[in-house]
Amino acid sequence: DIQMTQSPSSLSASVGDRVTITCRASQSISIYLNWYQQKPGKAPYLLISAATNLQSGVPSRFSGSGSGTDFTLTISSLQPEDFATYYCQQSFSIPWTFGPGTKVEIK
Amino acid sequence: QVQLQESGPGLVKPSQTLSLTCTVSGGSINSDGSYWSWIRQHPGKGLEWLGHIYYSGSTHYNPSLRSRVTMSVDTSKNQFSLKLNSVTAADMAVYYCARGRPFVYSSYGMDVWGQGTTVTVSS
């Protein structure tokens, strides 16, 4: 199985801050990397597919980059509705695997 | 707009079989290229992909559960199902169904999710 790691596991930030979350795969996954946002009691929500492709309706303050083993999710200006847990997920090989999540909290 | 809804017992006895169904509305389960997935989330924990099924019935399972899991599809009802046998307390989780859709370069992402259903294992 491909292991996914994320850093940090949690962070505190203020509205308006630039936030960067890193995801690393245990082997190369090309661009087969997705990012999800999950709020408490809700299902995950797909933000970015194929490492860099913003899903329709997702605000442009979200962006993704990377390929191979190292990926980044950036929120350019954190908004109140962005406080949530973010997961990366690889679809390069079966089984699809998720990172452990990064919880973004209010400072 | 495609929507998914999980259904099934919220309480399962230890050693018995967990059975859940996901109903697809607003679109066809026969969508070319889409895989229909099951994911679970243990309380306060991360996400675990259990497997997926294509409308043809072709499946991929997570090897960690392969011996206990079975997925099926009923295209006439626009539904797909999960069966997990010999459940234990370790199977208590929120279970989600989701659509895995191909995006650029055939990279799959799960873009539509059900609301999730909580399964408790207890006698």
mmCIF file of C-alpha atoms in Angstrom:
data_model
loop_
_atom_site.group_PDB
_atom_site.id
_atom_site.type_symbol
_atom_site.label_atom_id
_atom_site.label_comp_id
_atom_site.label_asym_id
_atom_site.label_seq_id
_atom_site.Cartn_x
_atom_site.Cartn_y
_atom_site.Cartn_z
ATOM 1 C CA ASP A 1 0.000 0.000 0.000
ATOM 2 C CA ILE A 2 1.066 3.573 -0.617
ATOM 3 C CA GLN A 3 1.387 5.431 2.681
ATOM 4 C CA MET A 4 0.363 9.055 2.798
ATOM 5 C CA THR A 5 1.656 11.453 5.403
ATOM 6 C CA GLN A 6 0.631 15.030 6.084
ATOM 7 C CA SER A 7 2.200 17.890 7.951
ATOM 8 C CA PRO A 8 1.408 19.521 10.149
ATOM 9 C CA SER A 9 -1.200 17.388 11.877
ATOM 10 C CA SER A 10 -2.831 20.560 13.102
ATOM 11 C CA LEU A 11 -2.303 24.284 12.886
ATOM 12 C CA SER A 12 -3.748 27.441 14.340
ATOM 13 C CA ALA A 13 -4.215 30.396 12.040
ATOM 14 C CA SER A 14 -6.071 33.649 11.802
ATOM 15 C CA VAL A 15 -8.522 34.864 9.206
ATOM 16 C CA GLY A 16 -6.552 36.263 6.313
ATOM 17 C CA ASP A 17 -3.485 34.097 6.913
ATOM 18 C CA ARG A 18 -1.813 32.112 4.171
ATOM 19 C CA VAL A 19 -1.897 28.425 5.063
ATOM 20 C CA THR A 20 0.145 25.624 3.539
ATOM 21 C CA ILE A 21 -0.414 21.905 4.127
ATOM 22 C CA THR A 22 2.029 19.310 2.879
ATOM 23 C CA CYS A 23 1.277 15.765 1.786
ATOM 24 C CA ARG A 24 3.912 13.142 1.009
ATOM 25 C CA ALA A 25 3.476 9.745 -0.629
ATOM 26 C CA SER A 26 5.673 6.752 0.182
ATOM 27 C CA GLN A 27 6.332 6.288 -3.540
ATOM 28 C CA SER A 28 5.744 8.286 -6.678
ATOM 29 C CA ILE A 29 2.079 8.776 -7.502
ATOM 30 C CA SER A 30 2.564 11.140 -10.442
ATOM 31 C CA ILE A 31 -0.301 13.643 -10.137
ATOM 32 C CA TYR A 32 -2.871 11.179 -8.798
ATOM 33 C CA LEU A 33 -3.510 13.180 -5.676
ATOM 34 C CA ASN A 34 -6.727 14.701 -4.387
ATOM 35 C CA TRP A 35 -7.486 17.088 -1.545
ATOM 36 C CA TYR A 36 -10.655 17.018 0.557
ATOM 37 C CA GLN A 37 -12.099 19.298 3.177
ATOM 38 C CA GLN A 38 -14.169 17.851 6.009
ATOM 39 C CA LYS A 39 -16.162 19.763 8.581
ATOM 40 C CA PRO A 40 -17.408 18.145 11.806
ATOM 41 C CA GLY A 41 -20.337 15.814 11.251
ATOM 42 C CA LYS A 42 -20.158 16.216 7.482
ATOM 43 C CA ALA A 43 -18.904 14.141 4.593
ATOM 44 C CA PRO A 44 -15.613 15.071 2.948
ATOM 45 C CA TYR A 45 -15.759 17.520 0.069
ATOM 46 C CA LEU A 46 -13.468 17.279 -2.944
ATOM 47 C CA LEU A 47 -11.499 20.478 -3.388
ATOM 48 C CA ILE A 48 -8.746 19.573 -5.821
ATOM 49 C CA SER A 49 -8.211 16.620 -8.139
ATOM 50 C CA ALA A 50 -5.127 15.517 -10.036
ATOM 51 C CA ALA A 51 -2.905 17.583 -7.736
ATOM 52 C CA THR A 52 -3.735 20.986 -9.191
ATOM 53 C CA ASN A 53 -7.249 20.991 -10.622
ATOM 54 C CA LEU A 54 -9.696 23.073 -8.633
ATOM 55 C CA GLN A 55 -13.147 21.576 -8.582
ATOM 56 C CA SER A 56 -16.041 23.633 -9.891
ATOM 57 C CA GLY A 57 -17.405 25.945 -7.211
ATOM 58 C CA VAL A 58 -14.308 25.811 -5.010
ATOM 59 C CA PRO A 59 -12.996 29.298 -4.189
ATOM 60 C CA SER A 60 -9.847 30.357 -5.996
ATOM 61 C CA ARG A 61 -8.035 30.957 -2.706
ATOM 62 C CA PHE A 62 -7.462 27.195 -2.677
ATOM 63 C CA SER A 63 -4.664 25.848 -4.828
ATOM 64 C CA GLY A 64 -2.693 22.659 -5.139
ATOM 65 C CA SER A 65 0.758 21.873 -6.416
ATOM 66 C CA GLY A 66 3.226 19.044 -6.668
ATOM 67 C CA SER A 67 3.878 15.780 -8.410
ATOM 68 C CA GLY A 68 5.694 12.555 -7.691
ATOM 69 C CA THR A 69 5.844 12.245 -3.921
ATOM 70 C CA ASP A 70 5.439 15.780 -2.597
ATOM 71 C CA PHE A 71 2.288 17.866 -2.743
ATOM 72 C CA THR A 72 0.976 21.063 -1.234
ATOM 73 C CA LEU A 73 -2.427 22.543 -0.550
ATOM 74 C CA THR A 74 -2.396 26.308 -0.102
ATOM 75 C CA ILE A 75 -5.140 28.576 1.149
ATOM 76 C CA SER A 76 -4.062 32.059 0.153
ATOM 77 C CA SER A 77 -6.260 33.980 2.587
ATOM 78 C CA LEU A 78 -7.976 31.901 5.235
ATOM 79 C CA GLN A 79 -11.668 32.553 5.646
ATOM 80 C CA PRO A 80 -13.913 31.631 8.602
ATOM 81 C CA GLU A 81 -15.562 28.835 6.612
ATOM 82 C CA ASP A 82 -12.173 27.220 5.916
ATOM 83 C CA PHE A 83 -11.673 25.989 9.452
ATOM 84 C CA ALA A 84 -11.892 22.248 8.945
ATOM 85 C CA THR A 85 -9.794 19.118 8.539
ATOM 86 C CA TYR A 86 -8.034 18.572 5.228
ATOM 87 C CA TYR A 87 -7.109 15.186 3.800
ATOM 88 C CA CYS A 88 -4.982 14.190 0.862
ATOM 89 C CA GLN A 89 -5.762 10.963 -0.989
ATOM 90 C CA GLN A 90 -3.950 9.036 -3.704
ATOM 91 C CA SER A 91 -5.715 7.282 -6.558
ATOM 92 C CA PHE A 92 -2.541 6.016 -8.220
ATOM 93 C CA SER A 93 -2.916 2.466 -7.015
ATOM 94 C CA ILE A 94 -5.286 0.189 -5.153
ATOM 95 C CA PRO A 95 -5.965 0.492 -2.296
ATOM 96 C CA TRP A 96 -6.694 4.201 -2.492
ATOM 97 C CA THR A 97 -5.283 5.697 0.679
ATOM 98 C CA PHE A 98 -5.742 8.900 2.613
ATOM 99 C CA GLY A 99 -3.391 10.970 4.640
ATOM 100 C CA PRO A 100 -4.113 11.265 8.379
ATOM 101 C CA GLY A 101 -5.521 14.761 8.025
ATOM 102 C CA THR A 102 -4.557 18.296 8.990
ATOM 103 C CA LYS A 103 -6.874 20.151 11.318
ATOM 104 C CA VAL A 104 -6.989 23.888 10.721
ATOM 105 C CA GLU A 105 -8.133 25.729 13.818
ATOM 106 C CA ILE A 106 -8.814 29.328 14.703
ATOM 107 C CA LYS A 107 -5.992 31.148 16.462
ATOM 108 C CA GLN B 1 -27.130 16.694 -9.831
ATOM 109 C CA VAL B 2 -26.076 13.300 -8.540
ATOM 110 C CA GLN B 3 -26.852 12.568 -4.906
ATOM 111 C CA LEU B 4 -26.048 9.516 -2.800
ATOM 112 C CA GLN B 5 -27.886 8.177 0.226
ATOM 113 C CA GLU B 6 -26.739 5.355 2.483
ATOM 114 C CA SER B 7 -29.242 3.086 4.183
ATOM 115 C CA GLY B 8 -29.082 0.060 6.430
ATOM 116 C CA PRO B 9 -29.112 -1.041 10.051
ATOM 117 C CA GLY B 10 -27.336 1.229 12.457
ATOM 118 C CA LEU B 11 -26.774 -1.598 14.917
ATOM 119 C CA VAL B 12 -25.093 -4.900 14.119
ATOM 120 C CA LYS B 13 -24.279 -7.709 16.516
ATOM 121 C CA PRO B 14 -20.693 -8.925 16.823
ATOM 122 C CA SER B 15 -19.795 -11.705 14.368
ATOM 123 C CA GLN B 16 -22.760 -10.849 12.162
ATOM 124 C CA THR B 17 -22.811 -9.168 8.758
ATOM 125 C CA LEU B 18 -23.003 -5.438 8.202
ATOM 126 C CA SER B 19 -25.132 -4.629 5.138
ATOM 127 C CA LEU B 20 -25.455 -1.162 3.672
ATOM 128 C CA THR B 21 -26.972 0.144 0.455
ATOM 129 C CA CYS B 22 -26.245 3.370 -1.371
ATOM 130 C CA THR B 23 -28.962 4.776 -3.619
ATOM 131 C CA VAL B 24 -27.894 6.991 -6.496
ATOM 132 C CA SER B 25 -30.315 9.724 -7.531
ATOM 133 C CA GLY B 26 -30.097 12.459 -10.126
ATOM 134 C CA GLY B 27 -27.942 10.362 -12.413
ATOM 135 C CA SER B 28 -27.236 6.860 -13.586
ATOM 136 C CA ILE B 29 -25.009 4.360 -11.853
ATOM 137 C CA ASN B 30 -24.073 3.286 -15.378
ATOM 138 C CA SER B 31 -22.004 6.475 -15.807
ATOM 139 C CA ASP B 32 -19.029 5.619 -17.971
ATOM 140 C CA GLY B 33 -15.858 5.525 -16.004
ATOM 141 C CA SER B 34 -17.338 6.122 -12.559
ATOM 142 C CA TYR B 35 -16.454 3.830 -9.690
ATOM 143 C CA TRP B 36 -18.781 3.606 -6.712
ATOM 144 C CA SER B 37 -16.887 3.535 -3.446
ATOM 145 C CA TRP B 38 -17.322 2.794 0.220
ATOM 146 C CA ILE B 39 -15.255 4.678 2.780
ATOM 147 C CA ARG B 40 -15.437 4.556 6.547
ATOM 148 C CA GLN B 41 -14.307 6.801 9.343
ATOM 149 C CA HIS B 42 -13.749 5.537 12.857
ATOM 150 C CA PRO B 43 -14.806 7.967 15.609
ATOM 151 C CA GLY B 44 -12.433 10.889 15.707
ATOM 152 C CA LYS B 45 -10.141 9.262 13.154
ATOM 153 C CA GLY B 46 -9.220 9.513 9.510
ATOM 154 C CA LEU B 47 -10.710 8.047 6.369
ATOM 155 C CA GLU B 48 -10.344 4.462 5.194
ATOM 156 C CA TRP B 49 -11.226 3.430 1.646
ATOM 157 C CA LEU B 50 -12.918 0.019 1.703
ATOM 158 C CA GLY B 51 -13.251 -0.576 -2.002
ATOM 159 C CA HIS B 52 -15.263 0.251 -5.073
ATOM 160 C CA ILE B 53 -17.398 -1.295 -7.755
ATOM 161 C CA TYR B 54 -18.000 -0.471 -11.390
ATOM 162 C CA TYR B 55 -21.502 -0.689 -12.858
ATOM 163 C CA SER B 56 -20.434 -3.878 -14.631
ATOM 164 C CA GLY B 57 -19.812 -5.504 -11.269
ATOM 165 C CA SER B 58 -16.039 -5.312 -11.404
ATOM 166 C CA THR B 59 -14.628 -4.677 -7.930
ATOM 167 C CA HIS B 60 -11.476 -3.614 -6.139
ATOM 168 C CA TYR B 61 -11.252 -4.133 -2.412
ATOM 169 C CA ASN B 62 -8.885 -2.914 0.239
ATOM 170 C CA PRO B 63 -6.655 -5.908 1.005
ATOM 171 C CA SER B 64 -6.997 -5.169 4.709
ATOM 172 C CA LEU B 65 -10.643 -6.230 4.447
ATOM 173 C CA ARG B 66 -10.643 -8.403 1.340
ATOM 174 C CA SER B 67 -11.618 -11.617 3.065
ATOM 175 C CA ARG B 68 -14.641 -10.012 4.765
ATOM 176 C CA VAL B 69 -15.987 -7.536 2.243
ATOM 177 C CA THR B 70 -18.312 -7.957 -0.698
ATOM 178 C CA MET B 71 -19.706 -5.217 -2.919
ATOM 179 C CA SER B 72 -22.496 -5.548 -5.429
ATOM 180 C CA VAL B 73 -24.431 -3.340 -7.799
ATOM 181 C CA ASP B 74 -28.071 -3.321 -8.882
ATOM 182 C CA THR B 75 -28.329 -1.163 -11.972
ATOM 183 C CA SER B 76 -32.110 -1.615 -12.177
ATOM 184 C CA LYS B 77 -32.450 0.109 -8.808
ATOM 185 C CA ASN B 78 -29.510 2.475 -9.265
ATOM 186 C CA GLN B 79 -27.997 1.127 -6.082
ATOM 187 C CA PHE B 80 -24.785 -0.420 -4.891
ATOM 188 C CA SER B 81 -24.191 -2.300 -1.683
ATOM 189 C CA LEU B 82 -21.603 -3.243 0.908
ATOM 190 C CA LYS B 83 -21.500 -6.387 2.987
ATOM 191 C CA LEU B 84 -18.898 -6.802 5.711
ATOM 192 C CA ASN B 85 -19.010 -10.068 7.572
ATOM 193 C CA SER B 86 -17.755 -11.158 10.979
ATOM 194 C CA VAL B 87 -17.927 -7.646 12.364
ATOM 195 C CA THR B 88 -16.266 -6.640 15.614
ATOM 196 C CA ALA B 89 -16.107 -3.461 17.632
ATOM 197 C CA ALA B 90 -13.284 -2.374 15.324
ATOM 198 C CA ASP B 91 -15.846 -2.033 12.536
ATOM 199 C CA MET B 92 -17.822 0.643 14.367
ATOM 200 C CA ALA B 93 -17.581 3.735 12.208
ATOM 201 C CA VAL B 94 -19.395 6.177 9.997
ATOM 202 C CA TYR B 95 -19.749 4.564 6.583
ATOM 203 C CA TYR B 96 -19.873 6.727 3.483
ATOM 204 C CA CYS B 97 -20.623 5.903 -0.110
ATOM 205 C CA ALA B 98 -19.073 8.066 -2.794
ATOM 206 C CA ARG B 99 -18.679 8.396 -6.551
ATOM 207 C CA GLY B 100 -15.182 8.052 -7.903
ATOM 208 C CA ARG B 101 -15.081 10.021 -11.110
ATOM 209 C CA PRO B 102 -12.243 10.255 -13.607
ATOM 210 C CA PHE B 103 -10.759 13.697 -14.071
ATOM 211 C CA VAL B 104 -7.788 14.796 -16.112
ATOM 212 C CA TYR B 105 -5.304 12.101 -17.072
ATOM 213 C CA SER B 106 -7.825 9.545 -15.726
ATOM 214 C CA SER B 107 -7.041 10.625 -12.200
ATOM 215 C CA TYR B 108 -9.937 9.567 -10.023
ATOM 216 C CA GLY B 109 -11.418 11.725 -7.298
ATOM 217 C CA MET B 110 -14.456 11.117 -5.104
ATOM 218 C CA ASP B 111 -16.616 14.077 -5.967
ATOM 219 C CA VAL B 112 -20.034 13.114 -4.615
ATOM 220 C CA TRP B 113 -20.544 11.666 -1.146
ATOM 221 C CA GLY B 114 -23.478 10.418 0.839
ATOM 222 C CA GLN B 115 -24.128 11.996 4.211
ATOM 223 C CA GLY B 116 -22.780 8.937 5.995
ATOM 224 C CA THR B 117 -24.404 6.404 8.272
ATOM 225 C CA THR B 118 -23.201 5.424 11.725
ATOM 226 C CA VAL B 119 -22.803 1.732 12.411
ATOM 227 C CA THR B 120 -22.546 0.457 15.973
ATOM 228 C CA VAL B 121 -21.437 -3.068 16.764
ATOM 229 C CA SER B 122 -22.960 -4.329 19.974
ATOM 230 C CA SER B 123 -24.879 -7.293 21.317
#
